[in-house]
PDB file of C-alpha atoms in Angstrom:
ATOM      1  CA  MET A  27       0.000   0.000   0.000  1.00  0.00           C
ATOM      2  CA  SER A  28       1.317   3.454  -0.873  1.00  0.00           C
ATOM      3  CA  LEU A  29       1.649   6.131   1.764  1.00  0.00           C
ATOM      4  CA  ASN A  30       0.415   9.704   1.524  1.00  0.00           C
ATOM      5  CA  LYS A  31       2.536  12.660   2.623  1.00  0.00           C
ATOM      6  CA  TYR A  32       1.294  15.216   5.160  1.00  0.00           C
ATOM      7  CA  SER A  33       2.628  18.300   6.925  1.00  0.00           C
ATOM      8  CA  LEU A  34       1.709  19.681  10.341  1.00  0.00           C
ATOM      9  CA  TRP A  35       0.863  23.381  10.406  1.00  0.00           C
ATOM     10  CA  LEU A  36       0.346  25.874  13.213  1.00  0.00           C
ATOM     11  CA  SER A  37      -1.894  28.753  12.158  1.00  0.00           C
ATOM     12  CA  PRO A  38      -3.287  31.863  13.750  1.00  0.00           C
ATOM     13  CA  PRO A  39      -6.872  31.250  14.870  1.00  0.00           C
ATOM     14  CA  ALA A  40      -9.289  31.706  11.960  1.00  0.00           C
ATOM     15  CA  GLY A  41     -10.932  35.100  12.164  1.00  0.00           C
ATOM     16  CA  SER A  42      -8.132  36.608  14.277  1.00  0.00           C
ATOM     17  CA  GLU A  43      -6.464  39.891  13.330  1.00  0.00           C
ATOM     18  CA  GLN A  44      -3.159  38.016  12.891  1.00  0.00           C
ATOM     19  CA  TYR A  45      -4.759  35.620  10.412  1.00  0.00           C
ATOM     20  CA  ARG A  46      -6.433  38.480   8.541  1.00  0.00           C
ATOM     21  CA  LYS A  47      -3.247  40.562   8.249  1.00  0.00           C
ATOM     22  CA  LEU A  48      -1.049  37.637   7.196  1.00  0.00           C
ATOM     23  CA  ASN A  49      -3.641  36.332   4.748  1.00  0.00           C
ATOM     24  CA  LEU A  50      -3.996  39.784   3.183  1.00  0.00           C
ATOM     25  CA  ALA A  51      -0.236  40.057   2.549  1.00  0.00           C
ATOM     26  CA  ILE A  52       0.010  36.504   1.181  1.00  0.00           C
ATOM     27  CA  SER A  53      -3.030  36.991  -1.080  1.00  0.00           C
ATOM     28  CA  LYS A  54      -1.873  40.363  -2.374  1.00  0.00           C
ATOM     29  CA  PHE A  55       1.601  39.278  -3.411  1.00  0.00           C
ATOM     30  CA  SER A  56       0.662  35.822  -4.689  1.00  0.00           C
ATOM     31  CA  SER A  57      -1.930  37.530  -6.906  1.00  0.00           C
ATOM     32  CA  ILE A  58       0.437  40.237  -8.188  1.00  0.00           C
ATOM     33  CA  LEU A  59       3.231  37.737  -8.899  1.00  0.00           C
ATOM     34  CA  GLU A  60       0.962  34.852  -9.935  1.00  0.00           C
ATOM     35  CA  SER A  61       2.701  32.683  -7.373  1.00  0.00           C
ATOM     36  CA  PRO A  62       1.105  29.879  -5.350  1.00  0.00           C
ATOM     37  CA  ARG A  63      -1.559  30.903  -2.837  1.00  0.00           C
ATOM     38  CA  PHE A  64      -1.565  29.303   0.642  1.00  0.00           C
ATOM     39  CA  SER A  65      -3.039  30.024   4.047  1.00  0.00           C
ATOM     40  CA  PRO A  66      -0.951  31.589   6.849  1.00  0.00           C
ATOM     41  CA  HIS A  67       0.978  28.964   8.792  1.00  0.00           C
ATOM     42  CA  LEU A  68       4.185  27.856  10.425  1.00  0.00           C
ATOM     43  CA  THR A  69       5.224  24.320   9.483  1.00  0.00           C
ATOM     44  CA  LEU A  70       5.685  22.447  12.739  1.00  0.00           C
ATOM     45  CA  HIS A  71       6.840  19.229  11.068  1.00  0.00           C
ATOM     46  CA  SER A  72       7.050  17.518   7.691  1.00  0.00           C
ATOM     47  CA  PRO A  73       6.826  14.844   6.446  1.00  0.00           C
ATOM     48  CA  VAL A  74       4.285  12.618   8.119  1.00  0.00           C
ATOM     49  CA  TYR A  75       3.449   9.507   6.098  1.00  0.00           C
ATOM     50  CA  ALA A  76       0.117   7.741   6.521  1.00  0.00           C
ATOM     51  CA  GLU A  77      -2.066   5.270   4.634  1.00  0.00           C
ATOM     52  CA  SER A  78      -5.114   7.561   4.713  1.00  0.00           C
ATOM     53  CA  ASP A  79      -6.378  10.907   5.957  1.00  0.00           C
ATOM     54  CA  ALA A  80      -8.004   9.149   8.918  1.00  0.00           C
ATOM     55  CA  ASP A  81      -4.691   7.449   9.759  1.00  0.00           C
ATOM     56  CA  ALA A  82      -2.853  10.801   9.573  1.00  0.00           C
ATOM     57  CA  LEU A  83      -5.389  12.421  11.917  1.00  0.00           C
ATOM     58  CA  GLN A  84      -5.011   9.560  14.400  1.00  0.00           C
ATOM     59  CA  GLN A  85      -1.211   9.777  14.269  1.00  0.00           C
ATOM     60  CA  VAL A  86      -1.395  13.513  15.005  1.00  0.00           C
ATOM     61  CA  ARG A  87      -3.875  12.929  17.837  1.00  0.00           C
ATOM     62  CA  ASP A  88      -1.365  10.479  19.357  1.00  0.00           C
ATOM     63  CA  TYR A  89       1.399  13.054  18.832  1.00  0.00           C
ATOM     64  CA  VAL A  90      -0.585  15.722  20.732  1.00  0.00           C
ATOM     65  CA  GLN A  91      -0.959  13.275  23.625  1.00  0.00           C
ATOM     66  CA  LYS A  92       2.858  12.903  23.600  1.00  0.00           C
ATOM     67  CA  LEU A  93       3.167  16.691  23.764  1.00  0.00           C
ATOM     68  CA  TYR A  94       1.089  16.678  26.942  1.00  0.00           C
ATOM     69  CA  GLN A  95       3.304  14.002  28.479  1.00  0.00           C
ATOM     70  CA  SER A  96       6.578  15.690  27.501  1.00  0.00           C
ATOM     71  CA  ILE A  97       5.853  19.405  27.727  1.00  0.00           C
ATOM     72  CA  GLY A  98       3.096  19.368  30.310  1.00  0.00           C
ATOM     73  CA  ASP A  99      -0.043  21.376  30.767  1.00  0.00           C
ATOM     74  CA  SER A 100       1.256  24.540  29.113  1.00  0.00           C
ATOM     75  CA  VAL A 101       0.315  23.173  25.678  1.00  0.00           C
ATOM     76  CA  ARG A 102      -3.124  22.044  26.872  1.00  0.00           C
ATOM     77  CA  THR A 103      -3.915  25.352  28.583  1.00  0.00           C
ATOM     78  CA  SER A 104      -2.169  27.812  26.276  1.00  0.00           C
ATOM     79  CA  GLY A 105      -1.463  26.170  22.914  1.00  0.00           C
ATOM     80  CA  ILE A 106       1.849  26.730  21.140  1.00  0.00           C
ATOM     81  CA  PRO A 107       3.093  30.327  20.960  1.00  0.00           C
ATOM     82  CA  VAL A 108       4.541  31.532  17.662  1.00  0.00           C
ATOM     83  CA  GLY A 109       6.521  34.737  17.962  1.00  0.00           C
ATOM     84  CA  ILE A 110       7.111  36.863  14.872  1.00  0.00           C
ATOM     85  CA  ARG A 111      10.154  39.104  14.480  1.00  0.00           C
ATOM     86  CA  ASP A 112      10.889  40.471  11.019  1.00  0.00           C
ATOM     87  CA  VAL A 113      10.638  39.838   7.295  1.00  0.00           C
ATOM     88  CA  ALA A 114      13.519  37.791   5.887  1.00  0.00           C
ATOM     89  CA  THR A 115      14.376  35.957   2.690  1.00  0.00           C
ATOM     90  CA  GLY A 116      15.402  32.384   2.096  1.00  0.00           C
ATOM     91  CA  THR A 117      16.929  30.464  -0.778  1.00  0.00           C
ATOM     92  CA  LYS A 118      14.285  27.738  -1.093  1.00  0.00           C
ATOM     93  CA  PHE A 119      11.051  27.913  -3.106  1.00  0.00           C
ATOM     94  CA  TYR A 120       8.900  27.567   0.031  1.00  0.00           C
ATOM     95  CA  GLN A 121      11.035  30.072   1.958  1.00  0.00           C
ATOM     96  CA  CYS A 122      11.292  32.860  -0.626  1.00  0.00           C
ATOM     97  CA  VAL A 123      10.002  35.694   1.592  1.00  0.00           C
ATOM     98  CA  LEU A 124       9.085  34.865   5.167  1.00  0.00           C
ATOM     99  CA  LEU A 125       8.623  36.053   8.698  1.00  0.00           C
ATOM    100  CA  HIS A 126      11.302  34.847  11.078  1.00  0.00           C
ATOM    101  CA  ALA A 127       9.704  33.063  14.040  1.00  0.00           C
ATOM    102  CA  PRO A 128      12.357  32.904  16.743  1.00  0.00           C
ATOM    103  CA  ASN A 129      12.808  29.615  18.499  1.00  0.00           C
ATOM    104  CA  SER A 130      10.755  29.256  21.644  1.00  0.00           C
ATOM    105  CA  ASN A 131      11.308  26.366  24.028  1.00  0.00           C
ATOM    106  CA  VAL A 132       7.778  25.044  23.444  1.00  0.00           C
ATOM    107  CA  LEU A 133       8.059  25.266  19.653  1.00  0.00           C
ATOM    108  CA  LEU A 134      11.480  23.590  19.564  1.00  0.00           C
ATOM    109  CA  GLU A 135      10.376  20.837  21.918  1.00  0.00           C
ATOM    110  CA  ALA A 136       7.184  20.242  19.910  1.00  0.00           C
ATOM    111  CA  ASN A 137       9.298  19.898  16.758  1.00  0.00           C
ATOM    112  CA  ALA A 138      11.816  17.594  18.495  1.00  0.00           C
ATOM    113  CA  ILE A 139       8.982  15.332  19.696  1.00  0.00           C
ATOM    114  CA  ALA A 140       7.605  15.207  16.152  1.00  0.00           C
ATOM    115  CA  ARG A 141      11.044  14.374  14.702  1.00  0.00           C
ATOM    116  CA  LYS A 142      11.381  11.534  17.170  1.00  0.00           C
ATOM    117  CA  LYS A 143       7.855  10.202  16.573  1.00  0.00           C
ATOM    118  CA  TRP A 144       8.182  10.245  12.772  1.00  0.00           C
ATOM    119  CA  LYS A 145      11.869   9.264  12.774  1.00  0.00           C
ATOM    120  CA  THR A 146      13.176  12.375  11.011  1.00  0.00           C
ATOM    121  CA  ALA A 147      15.744  13.437  13.623  1.00  0.00           C
ATOM    122  CA  LYS A 148      18.513  13.481  11.004  1.00  0.00           C
ATOM    123  CA  ASP A 149      16.637  15.928   8.754  1.00  0.00           C
ATOM    124  CA  PRO A 150      18.061  19.450   8.374  1.00  0.00           C
ATOM    125  CA  THR A 151      17.908  21.788  11.352  1.00  0.00           C
ATOM    126  CA  TYR A 152      14.431  23.130  12.072  1.00  0.00           C
ATOM    127  CA  TYR A 153      13.949  26.718  10.906  1.00  0.00           C
ATOM    128  CA  PRO A 154      10.644  28.081  12.249  1.00  0.00           C
ATOM    129  CA  HIS A 155       9.120  30.690   9.964  1.00  0.00           C
ATOM    130  CA  VAL A 156       5.842  31.875   8.470  1.00  0.00           C
ATOM    131  CA  SER A 157       6.141  32.036   4.689  1.00  0.00           C
ATOM    132  CA  LEU A 158       4.680  35.050   2.921  1.00  0.00           C
ATOM    133  CA  LEU A 159       5.669  34.235  -0.660  1.00  0.00           C
ATOM    134  CA  TYR A 160       6.635  31.052  -2.485  1.00  0.00           C
ATOM    135  CA  GLY A 161       8.814  31.277  -5.571  1.00  0.00           C
ATOM    136  CA  ASP A 162      12.198  31.016  -7.226  1.00  0.00           C
ATOM    137  CA  TYR A 163      13.622  34.508  -7.577  1.00  0.00           C
ATOM    138  CA  GLU A 164      17.143  35.853  -7.768  1.00  0.00           C
ATOM    139  CA  SER A 165      18.540  37.310  -4.549  1.00  0.00           C
ATOM    140  CA  ASP A 166      18.029  40.958  -5.622  1.00  0.00           C
ATOM    141  CA  LYS A 167      14.395  40.308  -6.541  1.00  0.00           C
ATOM    142  CA  ARG A 168      13.761  38.457  -3.239  1.00  0.00           C
ATOM    143  CA  GLU A 169      15.183  41.392  -1.285  1.00  0.00           C
ATOM    144  CA  ALA A 170      13.068  43.912  -3.232  1.00  0.00           C
ATOM    145  CA  LEU A 171       9.942  41.798  -2.668  1.00  0.00           C
ATOM    146  CA  ALA A 172      10.755  41.472   1.037  1.00  0.00           C
ATOM    147  CA  LYS A 173      10.924  45.274   1.297  1.00  0.00           C
ATOM    148  CA  GLN A 174       7.572  45.676  -0.488  1.00  0.00           C
ATOM    149  CA  ILE A 175       5.953  43.068   1.753  1.00  0.00           C
ATOM    150  CA  ARG A 176       7.495  44.595   4.901  1.00  0.00           C
ATOM    151  CA  ASP A 177       5.934  47.943   3.930  1.00  0.00           C
ATOM    152  CA  CYS A 178       2.476  46.274   3.864  1.00  0.00           C
ATOM    153  CA  LEU A 179       2.807  44.787   7.348  1.00  0.00           C
ATOM    154  CA  PRO A 180       2.398  46.420  10.753  1.00  0.00           C
ATOM    155  CA  VAL A 181       5.469  48.262  12.043  1.00  0.00           C
ATOM    156  CA  ASP A 182       5.339  46.308  15.318  1.00  0.00           C
ATOM    157  CA  MET A 183       5.210  42.814  13.818  1.00  0.00           C
ATOM    158  CA  GLN A 184       6.085  41.096  17.074  1.00  0.00           C
ATOM    159  CA  THR A 185       3.021  42.522  18.825  1.00  0.00           C
ATOM    160  CA  GLU A 186       0.579  42.509  15.915  1.00  0.00           C
ATOM    161  CA  LEU A 187       1.462  39.265  14.097  1.00  0.00           C
ATOM    162  CA  SER A 188       2.626  36.852  16.828  1.00  0.00           C
ATOM    163  CA  PHE A 189      -0.019  34.266  17.665  1.00  0.00           C
ATOM    164  CA  THR A 190      -0.784  31.213  19.753  1.00  0.00           C
ATOM    165  CA  ALA A 191      -1.826  28.135  17.800  1.00  0.00           C
ATOM    166  CA  GLN A 192      -4.768  26.296  19.355  1.00  0.00           C
ATOM    167  CA  GLU A 193      -4.661  23.339  16.973  1.00  0.00           C
ATOM    168  CA  VAL A 194      -2.366  21.339  14.720  1.00  0.00           C
ATOM    169  CA  ARG A 195      -3.650  21.396  11.143  1.00  0.00           C
ATOM    170  CA  ILE A 196      -2.899  18.377   8.961  1.00  0.00           C
ATOM    171  CA  ILE A 197      -2.252  19.198   5.318  1.00  0.00           C
ATOM    172  CA  ALA A 198      -1.916  16.603   2.546  1.00  0.00           C
ATOM    173  CA  THR A 199       1.162  17.974   0.761  1.00  0.00           C
ATOM    174  CA  VAL A 200       1.458  15.838  -2.346  1.00  0.00           C
ATOM    175  CA  GLY A 201       2.087  17.564  -5.657  1.00  0.00           C
ATOM    176  CA  PRO A 202       2.147  21.314  -6.295  1.00  0.00           C
ATOM    177  CA  CYS A 203       0.772  23.476  -3.493  1.00  0.00           C
ATOM    178  CA  GLU A 204      -2.360  24.244  -5.521  1.00  0.00           C
ATOM    179  CA  GLU A 205      -3.272  20.581  -4.944  1.00  0.00           C
ATOM    180  CA  TRP A 206      -2.577  20.510  -1.193  1.00  0.00           C
ATOM    181  CA  ARG A 207      -5.581  19.659   0.983  1.00  0.00           C
ATOM    182  CA  ASP A 208      -6.397  20.628   4.552  1.00  0.00           C
ATOM    183  CA  ILE A 209      -7.713  17.325   5.903  1.00  0.00           C
ATOM    184  CA  GLY A 210      -8.487  18.426   9.450  1.00  0.00           C
ATOM    185  CA  SER A 211      -7.016  19.355  12.783  1.00  0.00           C
ATOM    186  CA  VAL A 212      -6.327  18.183  16.297  1.00  0.00           C
ATOM    187  CA  SER A 213      -7.061  20.602  19.124  1.00  0.00           C
ATOM    188  CA  LEU A 214      -4.091  21.357  21.347  1.00  0.00           C
ATOM    189  CA  THR A 215      -6.384  22.257  24.232  1.00  0.00           C
ATOM    190  CA  ALA A 216      -8.675  19.220  23.994  1.00  0.00           C
ATOM    191  CA  GLY A 217      -6.320  16.676  22.382  1.00  0.00           C
ATOM    192  CA  GLU A 218      -9.090  15.523  20.068  1.00  0.00           C
ATOM    193  CA  ILE A 219      -9.711  15.617  16.340  1.00  0.00           C
ATOM    194  CA  THR A 220     -11.757  18.769  15.833  1.00  0.00           C
ATOM    195  CA  SER A 221     -12.394  18.749  12.109  1.00  0.00           C
ATOM    196  CA  PHE A 222     -12.278  16.140   9.387  1.00  0.00           C
TER     197      PHE A 222
END
């Protein structure tokens, strides 16, 4: 049986000001540049392989239970905080223009637990970020785009764009991002599958 590939995303709560502001910037620049459109998120871990969507959701539910055991009640009562610092550029397609999300103890531990669970500990170092633009652009173009995007965002990004994720979203990430599917989520506060 073939396995499907999934990614775990942390997103600002739907309807929040952080979600609205990030989504607006992503939508604006993906439309102008005809680049892939995606919802605001920080990738907590990828890949997760599962036989089906239901299997992936169950694996993530089990993972959230491990978070409770390892990190304690802070995840259950508060979720996972995602701090935002500044706009930066990367060299990879999925990290073209991004918001640097400095390492927090909870975020790093949540990623380390995921790496252990899905046996990806030898993967490259975890770089927490919230992408704003996907694409392959030369360095000068990336820097110019980063400046344009920075000008569209609040001056105090740390205060206005940082968020606390209340759930782990499971995204089927097979093929180009236009084909990715949000298959559901597991609540960090309840530890249960909340949408499917």
